[in-house]
C-alpha positions as protocol buffer text, in pm:
chain_id: "A"
residue {
  index: 1
  type: MET
  ca { x: -852 y: -149 z: -661 }
}
residue {
  index: 2
  type: SER
  ca { x: -1036 y: -446 z: -805 }
}
residue {
  index: 3
  type: ALA
  ca { x: -1186 y: -484 z: -1150 }
}
residue {
  index: 4
  type: THR
  ca { x: -1526 y: -441 z: -988 }
}
residue {
  index: 5
  type: ASP
  ca { x: -1416 y: -103 z: -853 }
}
residue {
  index: 6
  type: LEU
  ca { x: -1332 y: 7 z: -1205 }
}
residue {
  index: 7
  type: ASP
  ca { x: -1677 y: -91 z: -1329 }
}
residue {
  index: 8
  type: THR
  ca { x: -1849 y: 115 z: -1059 }
}
residue {
  index: 9
  type: ALA
  ca { x: -1610 y: 410 z: -1035 }
}
residue {
  index: 10
  type: PRO
  ca { x: -1792 y: 742 z: -1065 }
}
residue {
  index: 11
  type: SER
  ca { x: -1758 y: 902 z: -1407 }
}
residue {
  index: 12
  type: ARG
  ca { x: -1601 y: 1248 z: -1400 }
}
residue {
  index: 13
  type: THR
  ca { x: -1493 y: 1485 z: -1670 }
}
residue {
  index: 14
  type: PRO
  ca { x: -1218 y: 1722 z: -1564 }
}
residue {
  index: 15
  type: ALA
  ca { x: -1234 y: 2087 z: -1662 }
}
residue {
  index: 16
  type: ASN
  ca { x: -964 y: 2036 z: -1926 }
}
residue {
  index: 17
  type: GLY
  ca { x: -1163 y: 1756 z: -2097 }
}
residue {
  index: 18
  type: ALA
  ca { x: -886 y: 1497 z: -2065 }
}
residue {
  index: 19
  type: PRO
  ca { x: -983 y: 1131 z: -2014 }
}
residue {
  index: 20
  type: VAL
  ca { x: -992 y: 1031 z: -1646 }
}
residue {
  index: 21
  type: PRO
  ca { x: -753 y: 746 z: -1560 }
}
residue {
  index: 22
  type: THR
  ca { x: -763 y: 503 z: -1272 }
}
residue {
  index: 23
  type: LEU
  ca { x: -450 y: 350 z: -1125 }
}
residue {
  index: 24
  type: GLY
  ca { x: -387 y: 15 z: -1287 }
}
residue {
  index: 25
  type: HIS
  ca { x: -74 y: -124 z: -1125 }
}
residue {
  index: 26
  type: VAL
  ca { x: 267 y: -43 z: -985 }
}
residue {
  index: 27
  type: HIS
  ca { x: 583 y: -211 z: -1114 }
}
residue {
  index: 28
  type: LEU
  ca { x: 883 y: -214 z: -879 }
}
residue {
  index: 29
  type: LYS
  ca { x: 1246 y: -295 z: -947 }
}
residue {
  index: 30
  type: VAL
  ca { x: 1378 y: -529 z: -675 }
}
residue {
  index: 31
  type: ALA
  ca { x: 1714 y: -687 z: -600 }
}
residue {
  index: 32
  type: ASN
  ca { x: 1588 y: -1027 z: -483 }
}
residue {
  index: 33
  type: LEU
  ca { x: 1253 y: -1163 z: -600 }
}
residue {
  index: 34
  type: ASP
  ca { x: 1208 y: -1419 z: -322 }
}
residue {
  index: 35
  type: ARG
  ca { x: 1282 y: -1157 z: -56 }
}
residue {
  index: 36
  type: ALA
  ca { x: 1034 y: -915 z: -213 }
}
residue {
  index: 37
  type: LEU
  ca { x: 769 y: -1190 z: -233 }
}
residue {
  index: 38
  type: GLY
  ca { x: 826 y: -1262 z: 134 }
}
residue {
  index: 39
  type: PHE
  ca { x: 723 y: -905 z: 204 }
}
residue {
  index: 40
  type: TYR
  ca { x: 441 y: -838 z: -44 }
}
residue {
  index: 41
  type: ARG
  ca { x: 287 y: -1187 z: -52 }
}
residue {
  index: 42
  type: ASP
  ca { x: 359 y: -1330 z: 292 }
}
residue {
  index: 43
  type: LEU
  ca { x: 325 y: -1014 z: 503 }
}
residue {
  index: 44
  type: LEU
  ca { x: 97 y: -776 z: 312 }
}
residue {
  index: 45
  type: GLY
  ca { x: -131 y: -1047 z: 174 }
}
residue {
  index: 46
  type: PHE
  ca { x: -106 y: -1019 z: -205 }
}
residue {
  index: 47
  type: GLU
  ca { x: -161 y: -1331 z: -416 }
}
residue {
  index: 48
  type: VAL
  ca { x: 93 y: -1431 z: -682 }
}
residue {
  index: 49
  type: MET
  ca { x: -95 y: -1439 z: -1011 }
}
residue {
  index: 50
  type: GLU
  ca { x: 207 y: -1533 z: -1221 }
}
residue {
  index: 51
  type: ARG
  ca { x: 576 y: -1583 z: -1164 }
}
residue {
  index: 52
  type: MET
  ca { x: 843 y: -1570 z: -1431 }
}
residue {
  index: 53
  type: GLY
  ca { x: 1121 y: -1774 z: -1268 }
}
residue {
  index: 54
  type: GLU
  ca { x: 1362 y: -1559 z: -1068 }
}
residue {
  index: 55
  type: ASP
  ca { x: 1298 y: -1256 z: -1290 }
}
residue {
  index: 56
  type: ALA
  ca { x: 949 y: -1127 z: -1217 }
}
residue {
  index: 57
  type: ALA
  ca { x: 622 y: -1186 z: -1034 }
}
residue {
  index: 58
  type: PHE
  ca { x: 278 y: -1033 z: -1074 }
}
residue {
  index: 59
  type: LEU
  ca { x: 65 y: -999 z: -761 }
}
residue {
  index: 60
  type: ALA
  ca { x: -292 y: -895 z: -695 }
}
residue {
  index: 61
  type: SER
  ca { x: -586 y: -901 z: -462 }
}
residue {
  index: 62
  type: ASP
  ca { x: -944 y: -998 z: -543 }
}
residue {
  index: 63
  type: GLY
  ca { x: -844 y: -1205 z: -848 }
}
residue {
  index: 64
  type: TYR
  ca { x: -736 y: -909 z: -1061 }
}
residue {
  index: 65
  type: HIS
  ca { x: -456 y: -987 z: -1311 }
}
residue {
  index: 66
  type: HIS
  ca { x: -207 y: -774 z: -1119 }
}
residue {
  index: 67
  type: HIS
  ca { x: -191 y: -468 z: -899 }
}
residue {
  index: 68
  type: LEU
  ca { x: 178 y: -503 z: -824 }
}
residue {
  index: 69
  type: ALA
  ca { x: 463 y: -630 z: -1038 }
}
residue {
  index: 70
  type: LEU
  ca { x: 812 y: -704 z: -909 }
}
residue {
  index: 71
  type: ASN
  ca { x: 1113 y: -757 z: -1133 }
}
residue {
  index: 72
  type: THR
  ca { x: 1489 y: -808 z: -1121 }
}
residue {
  index: 73
  type: TRP
  ca { x: 1545 y: -747 z: -1492 }
}
residue {
  index: 74
  type: GLU
  ca { x: 1796 y: -465 z: -1437 }
}
residue {
  index: 75
  type: THR
  ca { x: 1843 y: -481 z: -1061 }
}
residue {
  index: 76
  type: ARG
  ca { x: 1928 y: -835 z: -945 }
}
residue {
  index: 77
  type: ASP
  ca { x: 2142 y: -797 z: -628 }
}
residue {
  index: 78
  type: ALA
  ca { x: 2146 y: -419 z: -677 }
}
residue {
  index: 79
  type: SER
  ca { x: 2152 y: -167 z: -394 }
}
residue {
  index: 80
  type: PRO
  ca { x: 1871 y: 82 z: -333 }
}
residue {
  index: 81
  type: PRO
  ca { x: 1901 y: 434 z: -474 }
}
residue {
  index: 82
  type: PRO
  ca { x: 2059 y: 681 z: -234 }
}
residue {
  index: 83
  type: ALA
  ca { x: 1837 y: 905 z: -22 }
}
residue {
  index: 84
  type: GLY
  ca { x: 1763 y: 1245 z: -167 }
}
residue {
  index: 85
  type: HIS
  ca { x: 1722 y: 1128 z: -526 }
}
residue {
  index: 86
  type: THR
  ca { x: 1408 y: 1133 z: -735 }
}
residue {
  index: 87
  type: GLY
  ca { x: 1189 y: 828 z: -768 }
}
residue {
  index: 88
  type: LEU
  ca { x: 882 y: 674 z: -617 }
}
residue {
  index: 89
  type: TYR
  ca { x: 799 y: 822 z: -275 }
}
residue {
  index: 90
  type: HIS
  ca { x: 581 y: 531 z: -169 }
}
residue {
  index: 91
  type: THR
  ca { x: 319 y: 287 z: -283 }
}
residue {
  index: 92
  type: ALA
  ca { x: 1 y: 287 z: -75 }
}
residue {
  index: 93
  type: PHE
  ca { x: -197 y: -28 z: 1 }
}
residue {
  index: 94
  type: LEU
  ca { x: -556 y: 8 z: 118 }
}
residue {
  index: 95
  type: TYR
  ca { x: -701 y: -231 z: 376 }
}
residue {
  index: 96
  type: LYS
  ca { x: -1076 y: -270 z: 426 }
}
residue {
  index: 97
  type: ASP
  ca { x: -1095 y: -156 z: 788 }
}
residue {
  index: 98
  type: ARG
  ca { x: -903 y: -60 z: 1102 }
}
residue {
  index: 99
  type: ALA
  ca { x: -881 y: -420 z: 1227 }
}
residue {
  index: 100
  type: ASP
  ca { x: -721 y: -539 z: 901 }
}
residue {
  index: 101
  type: LEU
  ca { x: -480 y: -245 z: 907 }
}
residue {
  index: 102
  type: GLY
  ca { x: -381 y: -324 z: 1264 }
}
residue {
  index: 103
  type: ALA
  ca { x: -337 y: -692 z: 1180 }
}
residue {
  index: 104
  type: VAL
  ca { x: -103 y: -625 z: 887 }
}
residue {
  index: 105
  type: VAL
  ca { x: 96 y: -370 z: 1090 }
}
residue {
  index: 106
  type: GLN
  ca { x: 140 y: -633 z: 1361 }
}
residue {
  index: 107
  type: ARG
  ca { x: 262 y: -881 z: 1097 }
}
residue {
  index: 108
  type: VAL
  ca { x: 529 y: -644 z: 963 }
}
residue {
  index: 109
  type: LEU
  ca { x: 642 y: -556 z: 1316 }
}
residue {
  index: 110
  type: ASP
  ca { x: 661 y: -926 z: 1409 }
}
residue {
  index: 111
  type: ALA
  ca { x: 874 y: -982 z: 1097 }
}
residue {
  index: 112
  type: GLY
  ca { x: 1124 y: -723 z: 1224 }
}
residue {
  index: 113
  type: TYR
  ca { x: 1037 y: -427 z: 1001 }
}
residue {
  index: 114
  type: ARG
  ca { x: 1071 y: -80 z: 1150 }
}
residue {
  index: 115
  type: LEU
  ca { x: 797 y: 177 z: 1102 }
}
residue {
  index: 116
  type: ASP
  ca { x: 900 y: 514 z: 956 }
}
residue {
  index: 117
  type: GLY
  ca { x: 588 y: 687 z: 1084 }
}
residue {
  index: 118
  type: ALA
  ca { x: 213 y: 681 z: 1132 }
}
residue {
  index: 119
  type: ALA
  ca { x: -50 y: 948 z: 1075 }
}
residue {
  index: 120
  type: ASP
  ca { x: -418 y: 1020 z: 1102 }
}
residue {
  index: 121
  type: HIS
  ca { x: -501 y: 1219 z: 789 }
}
residue {
  index: 122
  type: GLY
  ca { x: -867 y: 1273 z: 881 }
}
residue {
  index: 123
  type: VAL
  ca { x: -984 y: 1081 z: 575 }
}
residue {
  index: 124
  type: SER
  ca { x: -758 y: 785 z: 652 }
}
residue {
  index: 125
  type: GLU
  ca { x: -518 y: 630 z: 899 }
}
residue {
  index: 126
  type: ALA
  ca { x: -176 y: 540 z: 761 }
}
residue {
  index: 127
  type: VAL
  ca { x: 141 y: 363 z: 866 }
}
residue {
  index: 128
  type: TYR
  ca { x: 469 y: 409 z: 676 }
}
residue {
  index: 129
  type: LEU
  ca { x: 767 y: 176 z: 637 }
}
residue {
  index: 130
  type: ARG
  ca { x: 1024 y: 50 z: 385 }
}
residue {
  index: 131
  type: ASP
  ca { x: 1016 y: -277 z: 194 }
}
residue {
  index: 132
  type: PRO
  ca { x: 1331 y: -496 z: 169 }
}
residue {
  index: 133
  type: ASP
  ca { x: 1457 y: -283 z: -124 }
}
residue {
  index: 134
  type: GLU
  ca { x: 1399 y: 45 z: 66 }
}
residue {
  index: 135
  type: ASN
  ca { x: 1092 y: 135 z: -140 }
}
residue {
  index: 136
  type: GLY
  ca { x: 848 y: 345 z: 59 }
}
residue {
  index: 137
  type: VAL
  ca { x: 527 y: 166 z: 160 }
}
residue {
  index: 138
  type: GLU
  ca { x: 208 y: 308 z: 308 }
}
residue {
  index: 139
  type: LEU
  ca { x: -43 y: 74 z: 470 }
}
residue {
  index: 140
  type: TYR
  ca { x: -373 y: 251 z: 529 }
}
residue {
  index: 141
  type: ARG
  ca { x: -746 y: 235 z: 574 }
}
residue {
  index: 142
  type: ASP
  ca { x: -1000 y: 494 z: 466 }
}
residue {
  index: 143
  type: ARG
  ca { x: -1271 y: 625 z: 691 }
}
residue {
  index: 144
  type: PRO
  ca { x: -1621 y: 619 z: 540 }
}
residue {
  index: 145
  type: ARG
  ca { x: -1664 y: 912 z: 300 }
}
residue {
  index: 146
  type: SER
  ca { x: -1947 y: 1043 z: 518 }
}
residue {
  index: 147
  type: ALA
  ca { x: -1693 y: 1090 z: 801 }
}
residue {
  index: 148
  type: TRP
  ca { x: -1431 y: 1276 z: 596 }
}
residue {
  index: 149
  type: PRO
  ca { x: -1359 y: 1618 z: 744 }
}
residue {
  index: 150
  type: ARG
  ca { x: -1465 y: 1909 z: 528 }
}
residue {
  index: 151
  type: LYS
  ca { x: -1391 y: 2281 z: 512 }
}
residue {
  index: 152
  type: PRO
  ca { x: -1682 y: 2528 z: 515 }
}
residue {
  index: 153
  type: ASP
  ca { x: -1675 y: 2535 z: 133 }
}
residue {
  index: 154
  type: GLY
  ca { x: -1722 y: 2155 z: 121 }
}
residue {
  index: 155
  type: SER
  ca { x: -1370 y: 2069 z: 8 }
}
residue {
  index: 156
  type: LEU
  ca { x: -1168 y: 1807 z: 195 }
}
residue {
  index: 157
  type: LYS
  ca { x: -976 y: 1907 z: 505 }
}
residue {
  index: 158
  type: LEU
  ca { x: -676 y: 1675 z: 521 }
}
residue {
  index: 159
  type: SER
  ca { x: -463 y: 1662 z: 832 }
}
residue {
  index: 160
  type: ASN
  ca { x: -141 y: 1504 z: 954 }
}
residue {
  index: 161
  type: GLN
  ca { x: -206 y: 1415 z: 1317 }
}
residue {
  index: 162
  type: ARG
  ca { x: -29 y: 1149 z: 1521 }
}
residue {
  index: 163
  type: LEU
  ca { x: -176 y: 798 z: 1488 }
}
residue {
  index: 164
  type: ASP
  ca { x: -178 y: 592 z: 1809 }
}
residue {
  index: 165
  type: ILE
  ca { x: -15 y: 267 z: 1691 }
}
residue {
  index: 166
  type: ALA
  ca { x: -66 y: 92 z: 2027 }
}
residue {
  index: 167
  type: ALA
  ca { x: -443 y: 156 z: 2008 }
}
residue {
  index: 168
  type: LEU
  ca { x: -452 y: 37 z: 1645 }
}
residue {
  index: 169
  type: LEU
  ca { x: -277 y: -289 z: 1737 }
}
residue {
  index: 170
  type: ALA
  ca { x: -494 y: -340 z: 2045 }
}
residue {
  index: 171
  type: GLU
  ca { x: -811 y: -298 z: 1838 }
}
residue {
  index: 172
  type: ALA
  ca { x: -684 y: -552 z: 1584 }
}
residue {
  index: 173
  type: ARG
  ca { x: -616 y: -803 z: 1865 }
}
residue {
  index: 174
  type: ARG
  ca { x: -968 y: -752 z: 2005 }
}
residue {
  index: 175
  type: GLU
  ca { x: -1122 y: -808 z: 1661 }
}
residue {
  index: 176
  type: GLN
  ca { x: -922 y: -1129 z: 1607 }
}
residue {
  index: 177
  type: SER
  ca { x: -1022 y: -1282 z: 1941 }
}
């Protein structure tokens, strides 16, 4: 989400009257900063806004101060938490369209990363994998709001259908040529 998005976000007041937040940034503990930068900067396309030596880096898109922070303050050379423990399920990164999603998926595959899954949720198409520190990552694109599936009462109808990765990658190749 860019700063511009925040300026134009629709104003809502929930039933309980609480202020409505927007997601500002995610801060991840990593074991190796250069390795994490190789993933988030070089593969996913974030820009380093500031780096604090080997301890931390702040990354963003669209010139925002930071959407993603990475640090080794407590975790330099540490191992990932074991499966089955609480923590962050995944961080989701939104790409502007299907071609961009396909292009970034091709980049992570070419870099040797394994996909954990892929789904068509009706409102979006998503691909799931793990970063170098075993943090869950979702790469996705939204369909236009006008195309989101709805129930008869007007509420969203989310789904979890299989996403054809081969078709996604083929479309990205066609768009790039």
